[in-house]
Amino acid sequence: MSEKIEGYVEHIVYRNEENGYTVLNLSLADDEITCVGNFSSVNEGEYIEAVGDYTLHPSYGMQFQAESVQVTIPKDSTALERYLGSGAIKGVGTALASRILKHFGDDTLRILEEEPERLSEIKGISERKAREIGEQIETKAQMRNAMIFLSQYGISLSLGIRIYNRYQETMYRIMRENPYQMAEDIDGVGFKTADEIAARAGIRPDSEYRIRSGILYVLRQAGTQGHMYLPKEILLQRTAELLGTDSAQTEKYLMDLAIDKKITVRSCPGENGDSLTRVYTTQSYFTELNCARMLQDLNLHVEEDENAVNERIRRIEKDDALVLDERQRQAVAMAASNGIFILTGGPGTGKTTTINTMIRYFASEKLRIALAAPTGRAAKRMTEATGCEASTIHRLLEISGAAEDDAGKVRFDRNAENPLEQDVIIIDEMSMVDIYLMHALLSAIVPGTRLILVGDQNQLPSVGPGSVLKDMIRSGAFPVVMLTRIFRQAQESDIIVNAHKIHAGLPVKTDNRSRDFFFLEREDVRVVQRVVLALVQEKLPRYVHADYSEIQVLTPTRKGALGVDSLNRILQNYLNPKSDRKQEKEMPQGVFREGDKVMQIRNDYQLEWKLKGSRGITVQQGMGVFNGDMGIIRRIDPANELLTVEYDEGKSVDYSFRQLDELELAYATTVHKAQGSEYAAVVIPLLNVPHMLQTRNLLYTAVTRARKCVVLTGSKQVFQAMIDNATEENRYTSLAERIVELQQDITEV
């Protein structure tokens, strides 16, 4: 038999914003109890009625497991006085609450809800203040009812507030008539959530609203897979599968969406000479088009005396005791004489030496130079390799404290109105740069600035949409130098030699006679797990003279016995076991413990980081922690519900317990997450790898993350299958075509 309790929410201990699971301290009439359940619409200071049962938790003692919760205004005078004096109503404190109750007595609740203007009868409450209190009571009631209504559909508190703030009282009409509108208007409401609501509201499966929203959902999902558009036939097929309708039913709404400027439809010649129709979201189409236009504006030829340039390069070689090969010299000369220049090549081919020579060249010209990379780790590597300060692209563009504009786009203080002031900008790890970050970068660069893009086009593509580096090279519109020669020092590393063999599809020796490239053949999953643990815990730290935190496990997949989730649990248990001397925090996704290696898993532009000096004084601070940043948990403070992570360069970030869904353990990560990073040693388990992930460029990317040693363990058959599979992720992008079209237009003019 369920019980009913009521009281004040003294403190919310924990809340998962995704599913609404909440742990709170509830103050009853004569006691206090921990209350748990899925109720996202409850806030501190509110009075609630909860229905459920008492349970005994093995670690936390007696709790009340709530099945349902309703926020209400208490009815008895003592509870009502406490509610009013709790701060729940702005401008009403303990003393004023007491006078209100004394004046109106048992009629107080009715007065608050029906005749709030009568509060002005009380000394200290003007007519204006009485109206404000009444408006607060009404707003809270409306908000409370809205949150209760939305919580039926599994909508979190934070998302529910955004929905209510966007629509106010029209929310109910939208929910009844066209809940799919929310998927277009509000970031965080996806098609599937809207579809569930629509089904409960009785909206027909073949509704125009549903089909239009389904088309947009499929296009946006394609964006999360890296695509800028979808061929019309594939779009119609995927939409029909999603909605359970036929393609003909879907196609007739494409023109309506194009007229409403939600999508852009373009026809172009196909591979077989037939016509191919591409469908973009309007945002993705114009982002690509604007990138092409800005690249064209920057692609200027700078008149330089060829002999003088070559003489300056020779002087740098002599002063720095360098011997550049012909392509490296060519790269420096082309960078000096072009607005845009691309330098590409695999590991050990001399990209860093070439960049350093470029820096020396431009510095001798007294030009202002900026170095940047997509991630903090890549920027750190660039700083170490060049001896010059490099930053993330986000930091170079001075990410705004407001973080996002009204359309949900990231805001930067450096933009078309406030461009970068450098004369030369060098971007490393360009394969990681997606179309939207490229658009932001180009927007902040004025024609006449030299933009030098450096990267390895054979690595995995960016996590975000687009294929910027490959498309720029494919367009043939920009000067490119590809470094292919492996220098003698690099030839001594089997990591580099074998990486080039993998890229070329050539056989790789696995006889373990190498000093830095090993293959431990094992065919049993449990054995592979034990090998991975032994390598990270004991063997590799001694072999490469590094802490185990510098040894990274890179696995192709998240799920399964050799996926990220499973390996992280195993490695945490042995590398950072439970201890009375270490605080820990239990979360739905697992346990975080002081000393754990963790990774930020999404861009958070509002998180503040601090860099402290030797005396604990903050010497530098900034905003933004980004997807893929790795650090160590230094402190967990249960009393203040804070967890502190120290990232590269000693940057410290405090997370509230509510923000911990932005972190995950990082003893093991996917290969995609490791792009742009470098580790002392890398361990790669290759067993039971899903067929779609058995690709050459995934293996190539994983191997090239290691600085001193690579150990692969698992099946040689899988290893060879990955070398043999030159298939790359097919991305539907058209930046190259946009660039070529603009060039042709200029030529015709």
XYZ file of C-alpha atoms in Angstrom:
749
model
C 0.000 0.000 0.000
C 1.514 3.310 -1.100
C 1.987 6.098 1.430
C 1.609 9.844 1.019
C 4.001 12.369 2.576
C 4.318 16.141 2.224
C 6.904 18.718 3.122
C 9.520 21.238 1.980
C 12.344 20.530 -0.441
C 15.277 21.608 1.711
C 18.038 20.589 -0.694
C 18.385 18.812 -4.038
C 21.332 16.440 -3.635
C 21.459 15.166 -7.215
C 19.500 15.469 -10.445
C 20.014 13.871 -13.846
C 18.780 16.498 -16.293
C 18.263 13.899 -19.021
C 15.759 11.616 -17.272
C 14.737 13.707 -14.248
C 16.028 11.241 -11.639
C 16.329 13.283 -8.439
C 17.620 12.793 -4.902
C 16.422 15.453 -2.430
C 16.134 16.158 1.289
C 12.481 16.590 2.266
C 11.602 18.373 5.516
C 8.419 16.889 6.994
C 6.387 18.308 9.876
C 8.549 16.582 12.494
C 11.288 14.787 10.577
C 13.527 14.861 7.503
C 13.765 12.108 4.866
C 15.739 11.501 1.668
C 13.293 11.285 -1.228
C 14.237 9.730 -4.591
C 12.427 9.345 -7.904
C 11.934 10.702 -11.418
C 10.516 14.192 -10.902
C 12.312 16.912 -12.796
C 9.817 19.703 -12.047
C 10.655 20.091 -8.341
C 12.848 22.919 -7.039
C 14.413 23.784 -3.694
C 12.074 25.715 -1.353
C 8.894 24.223 -2.849
C 6.240 22.308 -0.947
C 5.436 18.885 -2.400
C 3.120 15.941 -1.915
C 4.796 12.616 -2.746
C 3.216 9.179 -3.111
C 5.377 6.061 -2.772
C 7.005 3.699 -0.270
C 9.798 3.752 2.286
C 12.837 1.651 1.305
C 16.115 0.808 3.024
C 19.184 1.598 0.878
C 22.243 -0.531 1.823
C 24.572 2.516 1.789
C 22.357 5.549 2.401
C 19.810 4.200 4.878
C 16.061 4.867 4.924
C 14.665 6.632 1.837
C 11.249 7.414 0.394
C 10.901 6.043 -3.149
C 8.398 8.384 -4.791
C 6.153 7.095 -7.568
C 4.582 10.499 -8.149
C 5.138 14.032 -6.884
C 2.963 17.122 -7.023
C 4.160 20.631 -6.207
C 1.510 22.516 -4.272
C 0.938 25.403 -1.900
C 0.532 24.084 1.662
C -2.927 24.428 3.148
C -2.436 24.630 6.921
C -1.409 28.015 8.296
C 1.891 26.928 9.882
C 3.150 25.277 6.691
C 1.852 28.130 4.550
C 3.709 30.697 6.658
C 6.918 28.723 6.298
C 6.397 28.419 2.546
C 5.878 32.164 2.086
C 8.881 32.979 4.273
C 11.183 30.470 2.547
C 12.035 32.834 -0.302
C 9.796 30.981 -2.765
C 7.956 34.296 -3.349
C 10.352 37.139 -4.156
C 9.978 40.100 -1.794
C 8.276 38.115 0.973
C 10.426 37.250 3.990
C 9.709 35.585 7.328
C 8.349 38.713 9.049
C 6.054 39.689 6.162
C 4.804 36.110 5.807
C 3.837 36.164 9.497
C 1.859 39.424 9.065
C 0.033 38.020 5.995
C -1.051 34.917 7.933
C -2.028 36.958 10.975
C -4.217 39.276 8.849
C -5.984 36.725 6.639
C -5.787 33.591 8.788
C -7.320 30.471 7.247
C -8.415 32.489 4.192
C -4.782 33.253 3.184
C -4.504 30.590 0.465
C -7.714 31.737 -1.251
C -6.612 35.375 -1.080
C -3.244 34.549 -2.671
C -4.854 32.649 -5.541
C -8.050 34.636 -6.148
C -7.682 38.146 -4.663
C -3.938 38.905 -4.356
C -4.653 42.667 -4.670
C -6.016 42.537 -1.105
C -2.462 41.957 0.173
C -2.158 45.755 0.026
C -4.331 45.851 3.152
C -1.186 44.845 5.053
C 1.234 47.515 6.182
C 4.413 47.336 4.100
C 2.728 45.954 0.960
C 1.866 48.547 -1.689
C -0.689 47.917 -4.434
C 2.169 47.438 -6.870
C 3.887 44.889 -4.615
C 0.575 43.097 -4.089
C 0.176 42.772 -7.872
C 3.754 41.487 -8.201
C 3.153 38.846 -5.512
C -0.076 37.816 -7.244
C 1.699 37.552 -10.595
C 4.392 35.382 -9.004
C 1.774 33.071 -7.485
C 0.011 32.781 -10.867
C 3.261 32.313 -12.820
C 4.449 29.639 -10.421
C 1.131 27.847 -10.725
C 1.264 28.012 -14.533
C 4.891 26.899 -14.609
C 4.204 24.131 -12.104
C 1.267 22.822 -14.131
C 3.320 23.032 -17.331
C 6.218 21.096 -15.782
C 3.874 18.415 -14.444
C 2.236 18.172 -17.868
C 5.560 17.917 -19.711
C 7.059 15.459 -17.232
C 4.479 12.906 -18.395
C 6.440 12.761 -21.627
C 9.844 12.312 -19.953
C 10.855 15.932 -20.609
C 13.536 17.158 -18.189
C 13.132 20.224 -16.002
C 15.665 22.362 -17.913
C 14.133 21.433 -21.265
C 10.598 21.905 -19.935
C 11.457 25.429 -18.820
C 12.786 26.228 -22.317
C 9.582 24.885 -23.882
C 7.393 26.913 -21.541
C 9.454 30.084 -21.926
C 9.277 29.741 -25.713
C 5.523 29.176 -25.996
C 3.959 30.197 -22.648
C 0.266 29.227 -22.603
C 0.229 28.410 -26.349
C 2.346 25.366 -25.390
C -0.813 23.299 -24.792
C -2.256 24.137 -28.226
C 1.044 23.261 -29.892
C 1.178 19.983 -27.977
C -2.346 19.126 -29.172
C -2.062 20.320 -32.777
C 1.594 20.237 -33.881
C 4.156 19.080 -31.288
C 6.626 18.659 -34.173
C 7.028 22.440 -34.162
C 9.074 22.047 -30.974
C 11.638 19.948 -32.842
C 12.251 22.946 -35.144
C 12.029 25.747 -32.586
C 13.786 24.388 -29.513
C 17.260 22.923 -29.274
C 17.011 19.716 -27.243
C 13.585 18.586 -28.438
C 14.225 15.913 -31.019
C 11.876 14.375 -33.523
C 11.412 11.205 -31.481
C 10.275 13.111 -28.390
C 7.875 15.152 -30.509
C 6.656 11.974 -32.223
C 5.840 10.285 -28.904
C 3.894 13.348 -27.785
C 2.086 13.488 -31.124
C 1.068 9.830 -30.876
C -0.406 10.447 -27.415
C -2.165 13.534 -28.742
C -3.831 11.417 -31.433
C -2.108 13.015 -34.426
C -2.304 10.832 -37.558
C 0.865 9.007 -38.747
C 0.468 10.564 -42.225
C 0.066 14.087 -40.865
C 1.771 16.813 -42.909
C 3.453 18.092 -39.740
C 4.876 14.646 -39.007
C 6.277 14.077 -42.501
C 7.842 17.555 -42.708
C 9.444 17.120 -39.301
C 10.631 13.622 -40.240
C 12.427 14.953 -43.337
C 14.240 17.600 -41.283
C 15.103 15.046 -38.602
C 16.697 12.683 -41.134
C 18.754 15.548 -42.599
C 19.933 16.659 -39.153
C 20.819 13.092 -38.214
C 22.860 12.887 -41.403
C 24.748 15.939 -40.129
C 25.723 14.070 -36.951
C 27.207 11.396 -39.246
C 29.342 14.004 -41.031
C 27.159 14.663 -44.082
C 26.355 18.116 -45.450
C 23.475 16.835 -47.602
C 21.730 13.629 -48.665
C 20.888 12.527 -52.213
C 17.117 12.876 -52.605
C 16.539 9.133 -53.071
C 18.420 8.267 -49.866
C 16.625 11.032 -47.946
C 13.212 9.783 -49.083
C 14.097 6.174 -48.308
C 15.362 6.946 -44.789
C 12.371 9.191 -44.058
C 9.921 6.551 -45.251
C 11.611 3.942 -43.040
C 11.504 6.289 -40.058
C 7.830 7.216 -40.479
C 6.466 3.971 -41.883
C 5.191 5.781 -44.991
C 6.045 5.465 -48.689
C 8.518 7.677 -50.542
C 5.900 9.207 -52.848
C 3.982 10.435 -49.817
C 7.155 12.048 -48.512
C 8.471 13.642 -51.715
C 5.576 16.060 -52.194
C 6.577 17.924 -49.027
C 10.142 18.689 -50.206
C 8.986 21.686 -52.243
C 6.945 23.033 -49.304
C 10.012 22.876 -47.049
C 12.135 24.547 -49.747
C 9.579 27.378 -50.105
C 9.656 27.822 -46.315
C 13.490 27.987 -46.575
C 13.917 25.028 -44.240
C 15.809 23.051 -46.887
C 17.732 23.762 -50.086
C 17.382 21.456 -53.093
C 20.053 21.489 -55.811
C 20.506 19.363 -58.935
C 23.910 18.491 -60.383
C 25.365 15.968 -62.851
C 25.753 12.468 -61.397
C 28.664 10.078 -61.941
C 26.909 8.365 -64.862
C 25.907 11.599 -66.581
C 22.398 11.508 -65.107
C 21.017 14.215 -62.813
C 21.601 13.954 -59.062
C 19.386 15.907 -56.665
C 20.946 16.931 -53.362
C 18.925 18.036 -50.352
C 20.549 20.204 -47.660
C 19.300 21.908 -44.555
C 19.422 25.582 -45.418
C 22.049 26.149 -42.721
C 24.412 23.489 -44.079
C 24.031 24.695 -47.680
C 24.852 28.315 -46.943
C 27.643 27.387 -44.515
C 29.390 25.490 -47.314
C 28.677 28.221 -49.841
C 29.961 30.977 -47.555
C 33.104 28.966 -46.746
C 33.790 28.620 -50.470
C 33.278 32.361 -50.993
C 35.547 33.348 -48.092
C 38.240 30.910 -49.225
C 38.058 32.458 -52.691
C 38.491 35.930 -51.189
C 41.586 34.818 -49.246
C 43.123 32.889 -52.155
C 45.325 35.730 -53.373
C 48.737 35.460 -54.989
C 51.352 37.592 -53.230
C 54.025 39.011 -55.533
C 57.375 37.988 -54.078
C 60.834 38.043 -55.660
C 61.529 34.346 -56.198
C 65.296 34.702 -55.860
C 64.950 36.749 -52.667
C 62.589 34.157 -51.171
C 64.934 31.281 -51.965
C 67.915 33.204 -50.595
C 66.078 33.852 -47.329
C 65.207 30.143 -47.049
C 68.857 29.171 -47.603
C 69.927 31.650 -44.922
C 67.479 30.109 -42.425
C 68.824 26.638 -43.264
C 72.364 27.820 -42.656
C 71.564 29.685 -39.411
C 69.564 26.758 -37.977
C 71.834 24.007 -39.372
C 68.924 22.588 -41.384
C 68.878 20.651 -44.615
C 65.439 20.878 -46.214
C 64.489 18.685 -49.126
C 63.117 20.188 -52.320
C 59.444 19.822 -51.358
C 60.009 21.461 -47.978
C 61.694 24.443 -49.628
C 58.875 24.582 -52.147
C 56.338 24.572 -49.295
C 57.978 27.534 -47.544
C 58.200 29.500 -50.810
C 54.549 28.805 -51.697
C 53.396 29.780 -48.192
C 55.247 33.080 -48.619
C 53.616 33.900 -51.945
C 50.000 32.741 -51.489
C 47.060 33.800 -49.376
C 46.111 30.169 -48.754
C 48.542 27.260 -48.664
C 48.018 23.602 -47.697
C 50.794 21.374 -46.341
C 49.967 17.693 -45.956
C 51.875 14.504 -45.233
C 52.108 11.518 -42.924
C 54.219 11.090 -39.776
C 57.996 11.518 -40.096
C 57.796 13.449 -43.375
C 59.067 16.739 -41.959
C 55.892 18.790 -41.463
C 57.135 20.216 -38.141
C 60.517 21.235 -39.606
C 58.708 22.891 -42.494
C 56.365 24.775 -40.149
C 59.316 25.953 -38.059
C 61.059 27.242 -41.183
C 57.893 29.089 -42.193
C 57.706 30.684 -38.741
C 61.358 31.799 -39.005
C 60.711 33.154 -42.493
C 57.662 35.226 -41.533
C 59.264 36.392 -38.279
C 62.210 37.762 -40.299
C 59.634 39.749 -42.280
C 58.330 41.210 -38.978
C 54.901 39.689 -39.608
C 52.498 38.863 -36.775
C 52.012 35.080 -36.550
C 49.325 32.994 -34.805
C 49.482 29.221 -34.335
C 46.366 27.179 -33.525
C 44.904 23.669 -33.551
C 41.397 22.255 -33.012
C 42.022 20.741 -29.537
C 43.984 21.631 -26.428
C 46.212 18.567 -26.718
C 46.972 19.290 -30.382
C 47.770 22.915 -29.502
C 50.084 21.741 -26.727
C 51.916 19.451 -29.165
C 52.244 22.337 -31.611
C 53.716 24.559 -28.887
C 56.241 21.872 -27.914
C 57.224 21.221 -31.540
C 57.663 24.860 -32.560
C 58.704 26.557 -29.337
C 56.034 29.180 -30.059
C 52.762 29.635 -28.206
C 49.857 27.850 -29.901
C 46.211 27.979 -28.823
C 42.990 26.206 -29.675
C 41.044 27.701 -32.576
C 38.245 28.507 -30.108
C 40.654 30.499 -27.960
C 42.214 32.209 -30.989
C 38.730 33.357 -31.998
C 38.030 34.468 -28.411
C 34.933 32.462 -27.628
C 32.250 34.729 -26.228
C 31.094 34.509 -22.633
C 27.559 34.343 -24.037
C 28.656 31.149 -25.831
C 25.674 30.857 -28.182
C 23.494 33.222 -30.176
C 19.717 33.006 -30.584
C 20.095 30.317 -33.265
C 22.221 28.145 -31.007
C 25.434 28.837 -32.931
C 28.685 29.316 -31.054
C 29.599 32.982 -30.658
C 33.113 34.305 -31.026
C 34.325 37.817 -30.265
C 36.624 37.584 -33.295
C 34.416 37.678 -36.390
C 33.757 39.701 -39.546
C 33.146 42.863 -37.490
C 36.183 42.287 -35.254
C 38.685 40.266 -37.336
C 41.973 38.728 -36.234
C 44.914 41.112 -36.429
C 47.652 38.612 -37.339
C 49.371 38.626 -40.725
C 49.964 34.854 -40.803
C 47.740 32.130 -39.302
C 48.965 28.527 -39.201
C 46.418 25.822 -38.328
C 47.645 22.297 -37.509
C 45.629 19.032 -37.450
C 43.284 20.362 -40.134
C 41.702 16.951 -40.703
C 39.872 17.508 -37.391
C 38.316 20.844 -38.390
C 34.628 20.587 -39.330
C 32.732 22.929 -41.637
C 31.215 25.068 -38.849
C 34.505 25.728 -37.067
C 36.086 26.491 -40.454
C 33.295 28.962 -41.178
C 33.924 30.736 -37.865
C 37.677 30.877 -38.555
C 37.297 32.222 -42.093
C 34.792 34.830 -40.903
C 37.502 36.333 -38.689
C 40.246 36.529 -41.364
C 40.575 39.487 -43.731
C 41.908 39.144 -47.293
C 45.649 39.738 -47.342
C 46.223 37.488 -44.345
C 48.180 34.327 -45.127
C 46.310 31.189 -44.018
C 48.449 28.029 -43.833
C 46.619 24.745 -43.240
C 48.585 21.702 -42.108
C 47.273 18.171 -41.715
C 47.266 14.521 -42.662
C 44.403 13.877 -45.063
C 44.675 10.121 -44.506
C 43.462 10.304 -40.899
C 39.858 9.886 -39.825
C 37.605 12.798 -40.802
C 36.382 15.400 -38.316
C 33.796 14.395 -35.734
C 31.588 17.251 -36.919
C 30.087 17.596 -40.415
C 32.100 18.174 -43.563
C 35.418 17.086 -44.980
C 37.148 20.442 -45.171
C 40.801 19.512 -45.741
C 40.064 16.787 -48.313
C 37.530 18.947 -50.158
C 39.945 21.871 -50.378
C 42.648 19.600 -51.789
C 40.155 17.899 -54.124
C 39.000 21.231 -55.544
C 42.464 21.875 -57.028
C 41.961 25.574 -56.318
C 44.712 26.033 -53.745
C 48.470 25.460 -53.748
C 49.268 22.160 -52.020
C 52.531 20.449 -51.137
C 52.374 16.819 -50.050
C 55.432 15.614 -48.130
C 56.131 11.932 -48.809
C 59.772 11.337 -47.932
C 60.342 9.651 -44.564
C 63.457 11.209 -43.071
C 66.291 9.054 -41.806
C 65.623 9.679 -38.129
C 61.960 8.770 -38.640
C 62.973 5.614 -40.520
C 64.385 4.295 -37.246
C 60.864 4.212 -35.813
C 58.739 1.238 -36.814
C 55.693 3.201 -35.653
C 56.238 5.646 -38.512
C 57.435 3.067 -41.058
C 54.503 0.742 -40.330
C 52.004 3.604 -40.346
C 53.065 4.387 -43.921
C 52.838 0.687 -44.816
C 49.328 0.532 -43.379
C 48.318 3.578 -45.401
C 49.767 2.009 -48.562
C 48.087 -1.357 -47.868
C 51.468 -3.124 -47.610
C 52.273 -6.094 -45.305
C 53.438 -5.204 -41.787
C 55.857 -7.439 -39.913
C 54.465 -8.705 -36.618
C 57.433 -10.795 -35.482
C 58.007 -8.520 -32.438
C 61.646 -7.839 -33.330
C 60.894 -4.128 -33.320
C 61.728 -1.797 -30.444
C 58.528 0.244 -30.663
C 55.895 -1.773 -32.594
C 54.528 -5.035 -31.148
C 51.674 -7.421 -31.878
C 50.563 -9.830 -29.129
C 48.315 -12.376 -30.778
C 45.462 -13.509 -28.494
C 42.137 -15.002 -29.516
C 40.218 -14.978 -26.215
C 38.454 -11.805 -25.049
C 39.294 -12.344 -21.359
C 42.935 -12.927 -22.203
C 43.036 -9.724 -24.276
C 41.550 -7.815 -21.319
C 44.278 -9.166 -19.032
C 46.999 -8.309 -21.583
C 45.687 -4.721 -21.892
C 45.675 -4.339 -18.102
C 49.203 -5.748 -17.688
C 50.553 -3.472 -20.424
C 49.032 -0.309 -18.953
C 49.653 -1.130 -15.303
C 53.170 -2.582 -15.375
C 55.000 -3.239 -18.620
C 54.657 -0.055 -20.690
C 55.228 2.529 -17.908
C 58.616 0.897 -17.231
C 59.396 0.424 -20.917
C 58.726 4.007 -22.045
C 59.578 5.619 -18.674
C 56.190 7.256 -18.248
C 53.305 7.262 -15.773
C 50.398 4.965 -16.575
C 48.270 8.085 -17.209
C 50.403 8.665 -20.334
C 49.589 5.179 -21.673
C 46.388 5.294 -23.704
C 44.145 2.389 -24.672
C 42.509 3.076 -28.054
C 39.674 0.800 -29.079
C 37.546 0.935 -32.243
C 34.220 0.596 -30.413
C 32.311 1.745 -27.333
C 30.324 -1.418 -26.620
C 31.317 -5.018 -26.027
C 33.897 -6.656 -23.768
C 36.729 -4.750 -25.487
C 34.818 -1.504 -25.899
C 35.409 1.771 -24.072
C 32.795 1.210 -21.350
C 33.968 -2.263 -20.329
C 37.701 -1.530 -20.473
C 37.313 1.656 -18.441
C 35.610 -0.229 -15.599
C 38.347 -2.862 -15.574
C 41.216 -0.379 -15.764
C 39.721 1.866 -13.067
C 39.363 -1.075 -10.659
C 43.061 -1.921 -10.938
C 44.744 1.411 -11.684
C 42.733 3.534 -9.244
C 40.960 1.150 -6.839
C 38.468 2.136 -4.167
C 40.176 3.539 -1.062
C 39.168 5.151 2.228
C 41.623 7.938 1.389
C 39.858 8.812 -1.883
C 36.497 10.499 -2.204
C 34.235 9.176 -4.921
C 30.926 10.051 -6.525
C 28.503 7.440 -7.809
C 26.669 8.351 -10.989
C 24.238 6.450 -13.220
C 27.067 6.002 -15.768
C 29.497 4.673 -13.118
C 31.766 5.856 -10.314
C 34.127 8.832 -10.418
C 37.029 8.654 -7.967
C 39.808 11.047 -7.025
C 42.783 10.213 -9.245
C 40.654 8.986 -12.160
C 41.597 9.852 -15.731
C 38.570 11.491 -17.361
C 37.525 13.111 -20.628
C 35.125 15.951 -21.435
C 32.629 14.476 -23.917
C 30.927 17.587 -25.267
C 31.815 21.199 -25.935
C 30.858 23.345 -22.948
C 31.523 26.995 -23.676
C 30.319 28.168 -20.251
C 32.682 26.125 -18.066
C 35.312 28.309 -16.420
C 38.928 27.161 -16.073
C 41.602 28.630 -13.833
C 45.374 28.377 -13.894
C 46.941 28.831 -10.479
C 50.501 29.833 -9.580
C 52.810 28.220 -7.052
C 51.063 29.962 -4.146
C 47.580 28.932 -5.216
C 46.752 32.360 -6.648
C 44.828 32.409 -9.942
C 47.156 33.788 -12.612
C 44.985 33.117 -15.650
C 41.387 32.137 -16.342
C 39.106 31.602 -19.288
C 35.948 29.958 -20.580
C 35.345 26.709 -22.408
C 36.231 23.025 -22.069
C 35.951 20.994 -25.235
C 35.023 17.545 -26.476
C 38.084 15.277 -26.139
C 39.943 17.277 -23.457
C 41.539 14.877 -20.931
C 42.391 15.462 -17.292
C 42.696 13.952 -13.813
C 40.125 14.230 -10.999
C 42.041 16.026 -8.249
C 39.285 16.603 -5.704
C 35.714 15.545 -4.941
C 33.933 17.748 -2.402
C 30.622 16.103 -1.334
C 29.711 18.952 1.026
C 29.749 21.552 -1.768
C 28.849 19.028 -4.495
C 31.914 19.893 -6.561
C 34.368 17.771 -8.536
C 37.649 19.354 -9.685
C 39.486 18.193 -12.811
C 43.000 19.290 -13.710
C 43.524 19.479 -17.475
C 46.677 20.007 -19.545
C 48.905 22.908 -18.539
C 47.492 22.777 -14.998
C 44.120 24.284 -15.919
C 41.628 23.510 -13.171
C 37.857 23.190 -13.709
C 35.170 22.830 -11.039
C 32.123 20.762 -12.025
C 28.931 20.757 -9.996
C 27.561 17.260 -9.469
C 24.777 18.169 -11.906
C 27.360 18.651 -14.669
C 29.057 15.267 -14.310
C 27.224 13.833 -17.320
C 29.756 15.869 -19.346
C 32.571 13.581 -18.148
C 33.480 9.956 -18.696
C 36.386 7.754 -17.662
C 39.265 7.946 -20.160
C 41.662 5.089 -19.386
C 40.320 3.793 -22.718
C 38.847 5.929 -25.505
C 37.666 5.417 -29.058
C 40.136 6.119 -31.849
C 37.912 9.000 -33.012
C 38.252 10.717 -29.630
C 42.075 10.456 -29.819
C 42.421 12.522 -33.009
C 44.961 15.294 -32.643
C 46.427 13.762 -29.484
C 49.744 12.030 -28.908
C 50.637 9.632 -26.085
C 53.857 8.091 -24.812
C 52.470 4.645 -25.675
C 49.277 3.273 -27.177
C 47.570 -0.097 -26.665
C 45.105 -1.180 -29.379
C 42.854 -4.237 -28.773
C 41.744 -5.802 -32.081
C 39.299 -8.642 -31.524
C 35.633 -8.909 -32.482
C 35.830 -5.516 -34.196
C 32.552 -4.708 -36.005
C 33.014 -5.064 -39.748
C 32.103 -1.429 -40.476
C 34.975 -0.305 -38.204
C 37.596 -2.568 -39.781
C 39.040 0.219 -41.922
C 42.558 1.205 -42.889
C 42.315 4.862 -41.902
C 40.988 3.974 -38.425
C 43.994 1.700 -37.839
C 46.357 4.307 -39.343
C 44.961 7.019 -37.053
C 45.300 4.801 -33.963
C 48.921 3.809 -34.686
C 50.014 7.390 -35.387
C 48.841 8.537 -31.925
C 51.884 6.881 -30.286
C 55.161 8.670 -29.650
C 57.362 5.891 -28.224
C 55.564 2.552 -28.503
C 52.518 0.822 -30.027
C 51.215 -2.545 -28.846
C 48.372 -4.236 -30.706
C 46.757 -7.301 -29.176
C 44.120 -9.631 -30.536
C 43.581 -11.189 -33.945
C 46.154 -10.864 -36.734
C 43.318 -11.697 -39.101
C 41.412 -8.575 -38.019
C 44.642 -6.538 -38.237
C 45.236 -7.648 -41.818
C 41.573 -7.139 -42.756
C 41.847 -3.521 -41.622
C 45.020 -2.982 -43.664
C 43.319 -4.477 -46.724
C 40.147 -2.378 -46.367
C 40.823 0.978 -48.036
C 37.144 1.886 -47.816
C 36.668 5.225 -46.092
C 33.611 6.700 -44.519
C 31.622 8.134 -47.414
C 30.603 11.685 -46.571
C 28.181 13.652 -48.690
C 29.921 17.018 -48.934
C 30.115 19.551 -51.749
C 32.599 22.200 -50.609
C 34.927 21.250 -53.466
C 32.151 21.789 -56.024
C 31.170 25.138 -54.468
C 34.808 26.305 -54.695
C 35.104 25.225 -58.349
C 31.796 26.918 -59.233
C 32.953 30.224 -57.743
C 36.253 29.977 -59.620
C 34.388 29.413 -62.874
C 32.109 32.385 -62.197
C 35.151 34.629 -61.629
C 36.831 33.311 -64.795
C 33.718 33.963 -66.873
C 33.454 37.498 -65.530
